[in-house]
């Protein structure tokens, strides 16, 4: 089945549960010396690495010295060809990169993995590499990053885009040079790649209003397939509308068309946007409210919560617009989710009348 | 800006936690240093989150200005946190992806013991779902593909008889339970 189970026989540890029940930092770091042995024993090393990561997740703090020693021991594991072990090493690099010193020592190993043949390594290697890179080193891997962004494997492309976004804060001017690649990725068929690409393009052009307008009009006319990306576009369009109250109604039409989208995520995003825009009048409000009204009777608690939370906002400003939903809201008073019930009651206090009290 | 509008940013997820039924943290990732500067705040938050959700089986709750979505099974609790301005359905897709990936990795035995036996692969899966607060993948099948489960790596010819029988048994069991 997997590494842990097979180890039951040759270790006197109890079951899998016992393995992690009482770990002690010093002992585990001692065990990490095993990383230096050749040939690497993938099963044992994966287990030790898992223990280290588990301790870090529990909130154990490693000192600089400890972290650096562990990190350097970990670099020895690059000799192994075991997929899970290699991937765990990437995780370890990411976790320790903030504490250990001289982490750039793994740059060449990671660069080799990100340009290698194994897709399963490439995406994860890119993300690990970008967690240890600074702007001076970014120049040297720029070529590979651009290639990764337009790679045909979605996981590699996403890894490139997301890592670029993380690096925006520290090396924005280098990332700005990659917009052509990001634009190409934005035409991808993969839902998430498209979302990441549009997110990166927006982050790069945030300050340039004209460029943002272009970005939105380009992708709204293309009818983007990815629900995530569509939500992103709705958010950007709203930002444009808020900054410039008297612009034309193209974005308004876009929002209303999103109310008829296939995906609930997008419909809710659009309804929420329309409700919260300062410029929304009663006429624009009514289709959004009726969509939210439908969501009130959804079997998904999350969707009911989202709908009633948004209706609550409308009721604060325009109680009359929500009156039509009173019956649906009354049904939610006895909802199994307490947050939903509470929100329904407070909304009704704004919109209800005496007639609903005895029901 | 006081905007209640969703911020156009890819940074959507504030945290992911898996706890056991005593409220002990098994796995966790926090992506927002502002909201949770240190382990101490995380633990305090987790404690109150667990108290509020352990008996209420309702999927979503607001706590300390964060939206928390959760799901539980046997003795495990899965949580996703996001800001109050976030689209709840986006967070829900992350939660479902996390739960379904873990469920596939543990071959539908979503419970603490099997989780601890497969801790390494579950860690990898969490890393594939969310990168620094950005949703990296929302489809559980893709996640499981990307973490490369060990048994799938072994071609049928090289698997031991016991392994083949085991997977056949599992499949039969599930076909009967459907």
Short mmCIF file of C-alpha atoms in Angstrom, two decimals:
data_model
loop_
_atom_site.label_atom_id
_atom_site.label_comp_id
_atom_site.label_asym_id
_atom_site.label_seq_id
_atom_site.Cartn_x
_atom_site.Cartn_y
_atom_site.Cartn_z
CA UNK A 1 0.00 0.00 0.00
CA UNK A 2 2.44 2.67 1.07
CA UNK A 3 5.63 3.42 2.89
CA UNK A 4 4.23 3.73 6.37
CA UNK A 5 2.40 0.43 6.35
CA UNK A 6 5.33 -1.60 5.14
CA UNK A 7 7.39 -0.18 7.91
CA UNK A 8 5.19 -1.69 10.54
CA UNK A 9 7.00 -4.99 10.14
CA UNK A 10 10.55 -3.76 10.38
CA UNK A 11 10.08 -1.13 13.04
CA UNK A 12 8.83 -1.66 16.52
CA UNK A 13 6.67 1.46 16.26
CA UNK A 14 2.99 0.84 16.86
CA UNK A 15 0.48 1.51 14.07
CA UNK A 16 0.55 4.58 11.88
CA UNK A 17 -1.07 6.58 14.64
CA UNK A 18 1.66 5.81 17.13
CA UNK A 19 4.25 7.08 14.74
CA UNK A 20 3.26 10.70 15.25
CA UNK A 21 1.71 10.62 18.68
CA UNK A 22 4.71 11.69 20.72
CA UNK A 23 7.38 13.10 18.51
CA UNK A 24 10.27 14.91 20.01
CA UNK A 25 12.13 17.54 18.01
CA UNK A 26 15.63 16.56 19.08
CA UNK A 27 15.10 12.88 18.34
CA UNK A 28 13.65 13.55 14.92
CA UNK A 29 16.48 15.89 13.99
CA UNK A 30 18.91 13.20 15.13
CA UNK A 31 17.18 10.72 12.84
CA UNK A 32 17.63 13.17 9.97
CA UNK A 33 21.31 12.19 9.94
CA UNK A 34 20.18 9.16 8.02
CA UNK A 35 19.82 11.46 5.00
CA UNK A 36 23.59 11.47 4.68
CA UNK A 37 23.83 7.74 4.12
CA UNK A 38 24.32 6.38 0.62
CA UNK A 39 22.49 4.80 -1.05
CA UNK A 40 19.42 6.70 0.11
CA UNK A 41 16.72 4.57 1.69
CA UNK A 42 13.60 6.26 0.25
CA UNK A 43 11.10 4.66 2.62
CA UNK A 44 12.90 5.57 5.81
CA UNK A 45 13.89 9.00 4.60
CA UNK A 46 10.35 9.87 3.48
CA UNK A 47 9.15 8.89 6.91
CA UNK A 48 11.70 11.04 8.71
CA UNK A 49 11.00 13.97 6.42
CA UNK A 50 7.28 13.56 7.07
CA UNK A 51 7.97 13.66 10.79
CA UNK A 52 9.95 16.88 10.44
CA UNK A 53 7.24 18.55 8.37
CA UNK A 54 4.61 17.29 10.80
CA UNK A 55 6.47 18.87 13.71
CA UNK A 56 6.73 22.15 11.82
CA UNK A 57 3.00 22.05 11.12
CA UNK A 58 2.33 21.46 14.81
CA UNK A 59 4.05 24.77 15.39
CA UNK A 60 7.50 23.59 16.51
CA UNK A 61 10.08 26.29 15.90
CA UNK A 62 13.51 25.35 14.58
CA UNK A 63 16.51 27.49 15.40
CA UNK A 64 18.63 28.83 12.54
CA UNK A 65 21.37 26.32 13.30
CA UNK A 66 18.98 23.34 13.46
CA UNK A 67 17.13 24.41 10.34
CA UNK A 68 20.32 24.91 8.36
CA UNK A 69 21.72 21.51 9.38
CA UNK A 70 18.47 19.78 8.49
CA UNK A 71 18.28 21.66 5.22
CA UNK A 72 21.76 20.61 4.18
CA UNK A 73 21.11 17.00 5.14
CA UNK A 74 17.95 17.19 3.04
CA UNK A 75 19.85 18.31 -0.05
CA UNK A 76 21.57 14.90 -0.06
CA UNK A 77 18.22 13.33 -0.91
CA UNK A 78 18.33 14.73 -4.42
CA UNK A 79 20.30 11.59 -5.31
CA UNK A 80 17.15 9.51 -4.90
CA UNK A 81 14.78 8.83 -7.78
CA UNK A 82 11.77 8.14 -5.54
CA UNK A 83 8.92 10.43 -6.59
CA UNK A 84 7.24 10.90 -3.23
CA UNK A 85 10.55 11.45 -1.48
CA UNK A 86 11.59 14.04 -4.05
CA UNK A 87 8.30 15.84 -3.68
CA UNK A 88 8.63 15.81 0.10
CA UNK A 89 12.08 17.37 -0.28
CA UNK A 90 10.49 20.23 -2.21
CA UNK A 91 8.03 20.72 0.62
CA UNK A 92 10.87 20.67 3.12
CA UNK A 93 12.74 23.29 1.10
CA UNK A 94 9.71 25.55 1.11
CA UNK A 95 9.09 25.12 4.82
CA UNK A 96 12.70 25.67 5.85
CA UNK A 97 13.58 28.38 3.34
CA UNK A 98 12.42 31.07 5.74
CA UNK A 99 14.58 29.87 8.64
CA UNK A 100 17.65 28.12 7.23
CA UNK A 101 20.68 29.95 5.86
CA UNK A 102 22.31 29.56 2.43
CA UNK A 103 19.22 27.90 0.97
CA UNK A 104 20.28 28.96 -2.52
CA UNK A 105 22.53 25.90 -2.55
CA UNK A 106 19.66 23.87 -4.06
CA UNK A 107 19.12 26.29 -6.96
CA UNK A 108 20.91 24.16 -9.51
CA UNK A 109 19.21 20.92 -8.43
CA UNK A 110 15.81 22.58 -8.64
CA UNK A 111 16.58 24.22 -11.97
CA UNK A 112 17.52 20.82 -13.31
CA UNK A 113 14.22 19.37 -12.06
CA UNK A 114 12.12 22.20 -13.44
CA UNK A 115 13.57 21.75 -16.90
CA UNK A 116 13.59 17.95 -16.73
CA UNK A 117 11.23 15.47 -18.32
CA UNK A 118 9.20 14.44 -15.30
CA UNK A 119 6.05 16.62 -15.19
CA UNK A 120 5.40 15.62 -11.61
CA UNK A 121 8.70 17.20 -10.60
CA UNK A 122 8.60 20.25 -12.81
CA UNK A 123 5.61 22.06 -11.35
CA UNK A 124 6.63 21.41 -7.75
CA UNK A 125 10.25 22.30 -8.46
CA UNK A 126 9.23 25.67 -9.89
CA UNK A 127 7.26 26.49 -6.78
CA UNK A 128 10.08 25.42 -4.48
CA UNK A 129 12.65 27.30 -6.54
CA UNK A 130 10.68 30.53 -6.43
CA UNK A 131 10.43 30.29 -2.66
CA UNK A 132 14.23 30.53 -2.35
CA UNK A 133 14.84 33.00 -5.19
CA UNK A 134 15.59 36.69 -4.86
CA UNK A 135 15.54 39.26 -7.64
CA UNK A 136 19.23 38.92 -8.47
CA UNK A 137 18.87 35.18 -9.01
CA UNK A 138 15.56 35.51 -10.76
CA UNK A 139 17.39 36.95 -13.76
CA UNK A 140 19.28 33.72 -14.22
CA UNK A 141 16.13 31.56 -14.33
CA UNK A 142 13.98 34.07 -16.19
CA UNK A 143 14.20 32.12 -19.42
CA UNK A 144 12.95 28.94 -17.75
CA UNK A 145 10.15 30.79 -15.99
CA UNK A 146 8.87 32.23 -19.26
CA UNK A 147 8.93 28.76 -20.79
CA UNK A 148 7.10 27.31 -17.81
CA UNK A 149 4.31 29.89 -18.03
CA UNK A 150 3.47 28.86 -21.58
CA UNK A 151 4.05 25.16 -20.97
CA UNK A 152 1.31 22.88 -22.24
CA UNK A 153 1.07 21.02 -18.95
CA UNK A 154 -1.46 22.95 -16.84
CA UNK A 155 0.26 22.16 -13.56
CA UNK A 156 3.57 23.58 -14.81
CA UNK A 157 1.91 26.65 -16.29
CA UNK A 158 -0.05 27.34 -13.10
CA UNK A 159 3.06 26.86 -11.00
CA UNK A 160 4.90 29.41 -13.13
CA UNK A 161 2.08 31.96 -12.95
CA UNK A 162 1.41 31.59 -9.24
CA UNK A 163 5.10 31.75 -8.37
CA UNK A 164 5.42 34.90 -10.47
CA UNK A 165 2.62 36.47 -8.50
CA UNK A 166 4.34 35.63 -5.23
CA UNK A 167 7.49 37.31 -6.54
CA UNK A 168 5.64 40.47 -7.62
CA UNK A 169 6.35 42.14 -4.31
CA UNK A 170 10.11 41.64 -4.41
CA UNK A 171 10.90 41.74 -8.12
CA UNK A 172 7.97 43.35 -9.88
CA UNK A 173 10.00 44.91 -12.66
CA UNK A 174 11.29 41.52 -13.82
CA UNK A 175 7.84 39.94 -13.70
CA UNK A 176 6.46 42.83 -15.80
CA UNK A 177 8.57 41.57 -18.66
CA UNK A 178 6.58 38.32 -18.73
CA UNK A 179 3.17 39.73 -19.69
CA UNK A 180 3.29 38.29 -23.19
CA UNK A 181 3.70 34.81 -21.80
CA UNK A 182 0.96 35.44 -19.24
CA UNK A 183 -1.35 36.64 -22.01
CA UNK A 184 -0.75 33.46 -23.94
CA UNK A 185 -1.53 31.43 -20.81
CA UNK A 186 -4.77 33.38 -20.39
CA UNK A 187 -6.05 31.72 -23.56
CA UNK A 188 -5.53 28.29 -22.05
CA UNK A 189 -8.36 25.76 -21.97
CA UNK A 190 -7.54 24.87 -18.40
CA UNK A 191 -9.85 26.64 -15.94
CA UNK A 192 -7.26 27.33 -13.31
CA UNK A 193 -4.45 28.36 -15.67
CA UNK A 194 -6.73 30.99 -17.17
CA UNK A 195 -7.63 32.23 -13.70
CA UNK A 196 -4.01 32.45 -12.60
CA UNK A 197 -3.01 34.20 -15.81
CA UNK A 198 -5.72 36.87 -15.55
CA UNK A 199 -4.86 37.32 -11.89
CA UNK A 200 -1.21 37.89 -12.74
CA UNK A 201 -2.02 40.27 -15.61
CA UNK A 202 -4.18 42.33 -13.30
CA UNK A 203 -1.51 42.41 -10.59
CA UNK A 204 1.03 43.66 -13.13
CA UNK A 205 -1.25 46.36 -14.56
CA UNK A 206 -3.15 47.35 -11.45
CA UNK A 207 -1.85 50.91 -11.48
CA UNK A 208 -2.42 51.52 -15.17
CA UNK A 209 -6.13 52.21 -15.55
CA UNK A 210 -6.19 52.10 -19.33
CA UNK A 211 -4.42 48.76 -19.42
CA UNK A 212 -6.91 47.35 -16.92
CA UNK A 213 -9.83 48.57 -19.04
CA UNK A 214 -8.27 46.83 -22.04
CA UNK A 215 -7.77 43.66 -20.05
CA UNK A 216 -11.40 43.54 -18.92
CA UNK A 217 -12.90 44.37 -22.30
CA UNK A 218 -10.71 41.80 -24.02
CA UNK A 219 -11.69 38.91 -21.77
CA UNK A 220 -15.32 39.85 -21.22
CA UNK A 221 -15.91 39.83 -24.97
CA UNK A 222 -14.16 36.48 -25.29
CA UNK A 223 -16.63 34.82 -22.93
CA UNK A 224 -14.10 33.24 -20.61
CA UNK A 225 -14.89 29.62 -19.78
CA UNK A 226 -13.39 29.35 -16.34
CA UNK A 227 -15.75 30.26 -13.49
CA UNK A 228 -12.79 31.28 -11.33
CA UNK A 229 -11.48 33.60 -14.03
CA UNK A 230 -14.95 35.06 -14.58
CA UNK A 231 -15.20 35.87 -10.86
CA UNK A 232 -11.85 37.61 -11.12
CA UNK A 233 -13.09 39.67 -14.09
CA UNK A 234 -16.24 40.65 -12.20
CA UNK A 235 -14.10 41.91 -9.36
CA UNK A 236 -11.86 43.91 -11.68
CA UNK A 237 -14.86 45.38 -13.52
CA UNK A 238 -16.37 46.47 -10.20
CA UNK A 239 -13.15 48.16 -9.25
CA UNK A 240 -13.27 50.10 -12.52
CA UNK A 241 -16.90 51.08 -11.96
CA UNK A 242 -16.24 52.27 -8.43
CA UNK A 243 -13.32 54.44 -9.49
CA UNK A 244 -15.27 56.06 -12.28
CA UNK A 245 -18.97 56.42 -11.44
CA UNK A 246 -20.15 57.94 -14.71
CA UNK A 247 -18.73 55.52 -17.24
CA UNK A 248 -20.86 53.75 -19.81
CA UNK A 249 -22.89 50.67 -19.07
CA UNK A 250 -20.76 47.97 -20.73
CA UNK A 251 -19.70 46.57 -17.39
CA UNK A 252 -23.25 46.67 -16.09
CA UNK A 253 -24.29 44.50 -19.03
CA UNK A 254 -21.41 42.16 -18.32
CA UNK A 255 -22.52 41.81 -14.70
CA UNK A 256 -26.10 41.10 -15.71
CA UNK A 257 -24.99 38.51 -18.23
CA UNK A 258 -23.04 36.82 -15.42
CA UNK A 259 -26.30 36.44 -13.48
CA UNK A 260 -27.24 33.91 -16.16
CA UNK A 261 -23.95 32.00 -15.96
CA UNK A 262 -23.92 28.23 -15.52
CA UNK A 263 -21.84 28.27 -12.39
CA UNK A 264 -23.38 29.22 -9.04
CA UNK A 265 -20.05 30.69 -8.00
CA UNK A 266 -20.20 33.24 -10.81
CA UNK A 267 -23.92 34.00 -10.36
CA UNK A 268 -23.37 34.75 -6.70
CA UNK A 269 -20.27 36.81 -7.43
CA UNK A 270 -22.23 38.94 -9.90
CA UNK A 271 -25.24 39.36 -7.60
CA UNK A 272 -22.98 40.33 -4.73
CA UNK A 273 -21.19 42.83 -6.95
CA UNK A 274 -24.40 44.46 -8.14
CA UNK A 275 -25.69 44.75 -4.59
CA UNK A 276 -22.52 46.35 -3.32
CA UNK A 277 -21.88 48.83 -6.11
CA UNK A 278 -22.60 52.36 -4.99
CA UNK A 279 -24.21 53.25 -8.30
CA UNK A 280 -26.73 50.44 -8.31
CA UNK A 281 -30.31 51.68 -8.52
CA UNK A 282 -33.56 49.85 -7.92
CA UNK A 283 -33.77 48.75 -11.54
CA UNK A 284 -30.38 46.99 -11.52
CA UNK A 285 -31.02 45.60 -8.07
CA UNK A 286 -34.09 43.53 -8.85
CA UNK A 287 -32.51 40.76 -11.02
CA UNK A 288 -29.73 40.35 -8.44
CA UNK A 289 -32.22 40.09 -5.59
CA UNK A 290 -34.31 37.50 -7.40
CA UNK A 291 -31.23 35.36 -7.99
CA UNK A 292 -30.36 35.58 -4.31
CA UNK A 293 -33.95 34.69 -3.47
CA UNK A 294 -33.56 31.46 -5.41
CA UNK A 295 -30.35 30.67 -3.55
CA UNK A 296 -32.18 30.98 -0.22
CA UNK A 297 -33.81 27.60 -0.83
CA UNK A 298 -30.61 25.87 -1.96
CA UNK A 299 -29.71 22.58 -0.27
CA UNK A 300 -26.16 23.90 0.25
CA UNK A 301 -25.80 25.63 3.59
CA UNK A 302 -22.95 27.73 2.24
CA UNK A 303 -25.06 29.06 -0.58
CA UNK A 304 -27.96 29.93 1.75
CA UNK A 305 -25.51 31.67 4.04
CA UNK A 306 -23.99 33.66 1.17
CA UNK A 307 -27.41 34.66 -0.16
CA UNK A 308 -28.91 35.73 3.13
CA UNK A 309 -25.75 37.59 4.09
CA UNK A 310 -25.95 39.60 0.89
CA UNK A 311 -29.70 40.20 1.22
CA UNK A 312 -29.00 41.46 4.71
CA UNK A 313 -26.72 44.10 3.18
CA UNK A 314 -29.44 45.15 0.74
CA UNK A 315 -31.98 45.39 3.56
CA UNK A 316 -29.72 47.83 5.38
CA UNK A 317 -29.91 50.25 2.49
CA UNK A 318 -33.12 49.48 0.60
CA UNK A 319 -35.52 47.39 2.70
CA UNK A 320 -38.24 47.65 0.07
CA UNK A 321 -36.12 45.76 -2.46
CA UNK A 322 -35.99 42.71 -0.17
CA UNK A 323 -39.65 42.64 0.85
CA UNK A 324 -40.36 40.20 -1.94
CA UNK A 325 -38.06 37.65 -0.28
CA UNK A 326 -39.79 37.77 3.10
CA UNK A 327 -41.38 34.36 2.74
CA UNK A 328 -38.10 32.71 1.86
CA UNK A 329 -36.40 34.47 4.74
CA UNK A 330 -39.07 33.28 7.16
CA UNK A 331 -38.35 29.72 6.11
CA UNK A 332 -34.71 30.28 7.03
CA UNK A 333 -35.49 31.30 10.61
CA UNK A 334 -35.51 27.64 11.59
CA UNK A 335 -32.48 26.79 9.44
CA UNK A 336 -30.14 24.14 10.80
CA UNK A 337 -27.25 26.55 10.44
CA UNK A 338 -27.43 29.09 13.22
CA UNK A 339 -25.59 31.79 11.30
CA UNK A 340 -28.14 31.54 8.49
CA UNK A 341 -31.04 31.72 10.93
CA UNK A 342 -29.60 34.75 12.72
CA UNK A 343 -28.98 36.58 9.46
CA UNK A 344 -32.51 35.81 8.30
CA UNK A 345 -34.00 37.23 11.49
CA UNK A 346 -31.99 40.44 11.38
CA UNK A 347 -32.93 40.92 7.75
CA UNK A 348 -36.60 40.40 8.50
CA UNK A 349 -36.42 42.97 11.29
CA UNK A 350 -35.63 45.48 8.56
CA UNK A 351 -38.19 44.31 6.04
CA UNK A 352 -40.89 42.38 7.84
CA UNK A 353 -44.26 43.55 9.07
CA UNK A 354 -46.53 42.44 11.95
CA UNK A 355 -48.29 39.99 9.64
CA UNK A 356 -45.27 37.69 9.57
CA UNK A 357 -44.88 37.43 13.33
CA UNK A 358 -47.61 34.86 14.09
CA UNK A 359 -46.45 32.55 11.28
CA UNK B 1 -11.90 52.13 0.71
CA UNK B 2 -14.64 50.69 2.84
CA UNK B 3 -15.57 48.48 -0.05
CA UNK B 4 -17.57 45.41 0.74
CA UNK B 5 -16.71 44.34 -2.78
CA UNK B 6 -14.46 41.38 -3.33
CA UNK B 7 -10.87 42.47 -3.75
CA UNK B 8 -9.54 41.49 -7.18
CA UNK B 9 -6.74 39.31 -5.94
CA UNK B 10 -5.83 35.67 -6.26
CA UNK B 11 -5.03 35.48 -2.54
CA UNK B 12 -8.25 33.87 -1.43
CA UNK B 13 -7.47 31.29 1.24
CA UNK B 14 -6.27 32.35 4.68
CA UNK B 15 -5.79 28.91 6.13
CA UNK B 16 -6.42 25.18 5.94
CA UNK B 17 -6.57 22.94 8.98
CA UNK B 18 -7.30 19.29 9.62
CA UNK B 19 -8.09 18.44 13.25
CA UNK B 20 -9.01 15.26 15.07
CA UNK B 21 -12.12 14.88 17.23
CA UNK B 22 -10.38 16.23 20.33
CA UNK B 23 -9.59 19.45 18.52
CA UNK B 24 -5.90 18.62 18.16
CA UNK B 25 -4.31 19.96 15.04
CA UNK B 26 -3.11 17.22 12.68
CA UNK B 27 -2.18 19.29 9.65
CA UNK B 28 -2.36 22.99 9.11
CA UNK B 29 -1.25 25.68 6.72
CA UNK B 30 -1.77 29.38 7.33
CA UNK B 31 -1.19 31.76 4.48
CA UNK B 32 -1.82 35.13 6.04
CA UNK B 33 0.82 36.50 8.35
CA UNK B 34 -1.33 39.52 9.20
CA UNK B 35 -4.28 37.63 10.61
CA UNK B 36 -2.23 34.89 12.24
CA UNK B 37 1.20 36.30 13.08
CA UNK B 38 2.27 33.33 15.20
CA UNK B 39 1.42 29.82 16.30
CA UNK B 40 -0.12 31.18 19.47
CA UNK B 41 -2.91 33.06 17.64
CA UNK B 42 -3.47 30.08 15.38
CA UNK B 43 -3.97 27.73 18.32
CA UNK B 44 -6.34 30.12 20.09
CA UNK B 45 -8.35 30.52 16.91
CA UNK B 46 -8.43 26.77 16.29
CA UNK B 47 -9.62 26.12 19.81
CA UNK B 48 -12.62 28.42 19.56
CA UNK B 49 -13.31 27.26 16.01
CA UNK B 50 -13.40 23.66 17.16
CA UNK B 51 -15.66 24.43 20.14
CA UNK B 52 -18.11 26.18 17.85
CA UNK B 53 -18.19 23.52 15.17
CA UNK B 54 -17.77 20.19 16.95
CA UNK B 55 -21.45 19.70 17.58
CA UNK B 56 -23.01 21.96 14.96
CA UNK B 57 -23.08 20.08 11.72
CA UNK B 58 -23.68 22.99 9.43
CA UNK B 59 -20.79 23.58 7.04
CA UNK B 60 -20.23 27.34 7.49
CA UNK B 61 -19.63 29.77 10.33
CA UNK B 62 -18.34 33.30 10.84
CA UNK B 63 -15.64 33.59 13.47
CA UNK B 64 -13.42 36.56 14.36
CA UNK B 65 -14.29 38.21 11.07
CA UNK B 66 -13.31 35.17 9.04
CA UNK B 67 -15.51 32.85 7.05
CA UNK B 68 -14.79 29.27 8.03
CA UNK B 69 -16.12 26.34 6.07
CA UNK B 70 -15.87 22.88 7.49
CA UNK B 71 -16.69 19.25 6.97
CA UNK B 72 -16.23 16.31 9.25
CA UNK B 73 -16.07 12.57 8.94
CA UNK B 74 -15.65 9.89 11.63
CA UNK B 75 -12.93 11.54 13.72
CA UNK B 76 -11.55 14.18 11.35
CA UNK B 77 -12.51 17.81 10.86
CA UNK B 78 -11.53 19.75 7.75
CA UNK B 79 -11.51 23.55 7.83
CA UNK B 80 -10.92 26.29 5.25
CA UNK B 81 -10.68 29.94 6.30
CA UNK B 82 -11.10 33.03 4.17
CA UNK B 83 -11.71 36.72 4.73
CA UNK B 84 -15.23 38.01 5.35
CA UNK B 85 -15.16 39.74 1.95
CA UNK B 86 -14.52 36.48 0.13
CA UNK B 87 -16.87 34.59 -2.16
CA UNK B 88 -18.11 31.72 0.02
CA UNK B 89 -18.62 29.41 -2.92
CA UNK B 90 -14.99 29.75 -3.96
CA UNK B 91 -13.95 28.67 -0.50
CA UNK B 92 -16.45 25.84 -0.67
CA UNK B 93 -14.84 24.56 -3.85
CA UNK B 94 -11.49 24.49 -2.02
CA UNK B 95 -12.98 22.62 0.91
CA UNK B 96 -14.63 20.06 -1.34
CA UNK B 97 -11.43 19.62 -3.28
CA UNK B 98 -9.44 19.06 -0.07
CA UNK B 99 -11.96 16.60 1.30
CA UNK B 100 -12.38 14.64 -1.93
CA UNK B 101 -8.62 14.45 -2.55
CA UNK B 102 -7.98 13.18 0.96
CA UNK B 103 -10.84 10.74 0.57
CA UNK B 104 -9.33 9.36 -2.63
CA UNK B 105 -5.85 9.18 -1.15
CA UNK B 106 -7.15 7.28 1.90
CA UNK B 107 -9.26 5.06 -0.37
CA UNK B 108 -12.46 6.35 1.19
CA UNK B 109 -11.40 5.56 4.77
CA UNK B 110 -11.41 9.16 5.91
CA UNK B 111 -10.34 8.72 9.51
CA UNK B 112 -7.44 9.66 11.72
CA UNK B 113 -5.61 6.35 11.62
CA UNK B 114 -5.47 6.09 7.83
CA UNK B 115 -4.65 9.79 7.59
CA UNK B 116 -1.60 9.33 9.77
CA UNK B 117 -0.54 6.33 7.71
CA UNK B 118 -0.64 8.45 4.56
CA UNK B 119 0.50 11.72 6.05
CA UNK B 120 3.17 12.33 3.43
CA UNK B 121 0.78 12.12 0.48
CA UNK B 122 -1.86 14.22 2.24
CA UNK B 123 0.74 16.93 2.86
CA UNK B 124 1.60 16.88 -0.83
CA UNK B 125 -2.09 17.12 -1.70
CA UNK B 126 -2.57 20.16 0.53
CA UNK B 127 0.40 21.74 -1.17
CA UNK B 128 -1.16 21.06 -4.58
CA UNK B 129 -4.51 22.58 -3.65
CA UNK B 130 -3.30 25.88 -2.33
CA UNK B 131 -0.02 27.72 -2.83
CA UNK B 132 0.59 30.60 -0.45
CA UNK B 133 -3.12 31.39 -0.31
CA UNK B 134 -3.82 31.06 -4.04
CA UNK B 135 -6.13 28.29 -5.19
CA UNK B 136 -3.84 26.18 -7.29
CA UNK B 137 -6.18 23.35 -8.20
CA UNK B 138 -9.86 22.85 -7.47
CA UNK B 139 -10.42 19.45 -9.00
CA UNK B 140 -9.75 16.52 -6.70
CA UNK B 141 -8.90 14.11 -9.51
CA UNK B 142 -6.18 16.41 -10.80
CA UNK B 143 -4.80 16.81 -7.30
CA UNK B 144 -4.58 13.07 -6.79
CA UNK B 145 -2.97 12.69 -10.20
CA UNK B 146 -0.37 15.29 -9.28
CA UNK B 147 0.61 13.76 -5.97
CA UNK B 148 1.20 10.43 -7.69
CA UNK B 149 -0.05 7.80 -5.33
CA UNK B 150 2.41 5.00 -4.90
CA UNK B 151 0.29 2.04 -6.00
CA UNK B 152 -0.57 3.75 -9.26
CA UNK B 153 3.13 4.05 -10.00
CA UNK B 154 3.62 0.32 -10.06
CA UNK B 155 2.56 -1.29 -13.32
CA UNK B 156 0.12 -4.16 -12.85
CA UNK B 157 2.75 -6.75 -13.75
CA UNK B 158 5.02 -5.69 -10.92
CA UNK B 159 2.42 -5.48 -8.19
CA UNK B 160 2.33 -8.32 -5.74
CA UNK B 161 -0.63 -10.67 -5.83
CA UNK B 162 -1.69 -9.33 -2.44
CA UNK B 163 -1.83 -5.77 -3.76
CA UNK B 164 -3.94 -6.71 -6.74
CA UNK B 165 -6.32 -8.68 -4.54
CA UNK B 166 -6.51 -5.79 -2.10
CA UNK B 167 -7.50 -3.28 -4.77
CA UNK B 168 -9.97 -5.74 -6.27
CA UNK B 169 -11.52 -6.20 -2.83
CA UNK B 170 -11.81 -2.46 -2.34
CA UNK B 171 -13.50 -2.01 -5.68
CA UNK B 172 -15.94 -4.83 -5.03
CA UNK B 173 -16.75 -3.47 -1.61
CA UNK B 174 -17.55 -0.05 -3.02
CA UNK B 175 -19.59 -1.39 -5.89
CA UNK B 176 -21.73 -3.25 -3.36
CA UNK B 177 -22.12 -0.24 -1.11
CA UNK B 178 -23.27 2.08 -3.88
#
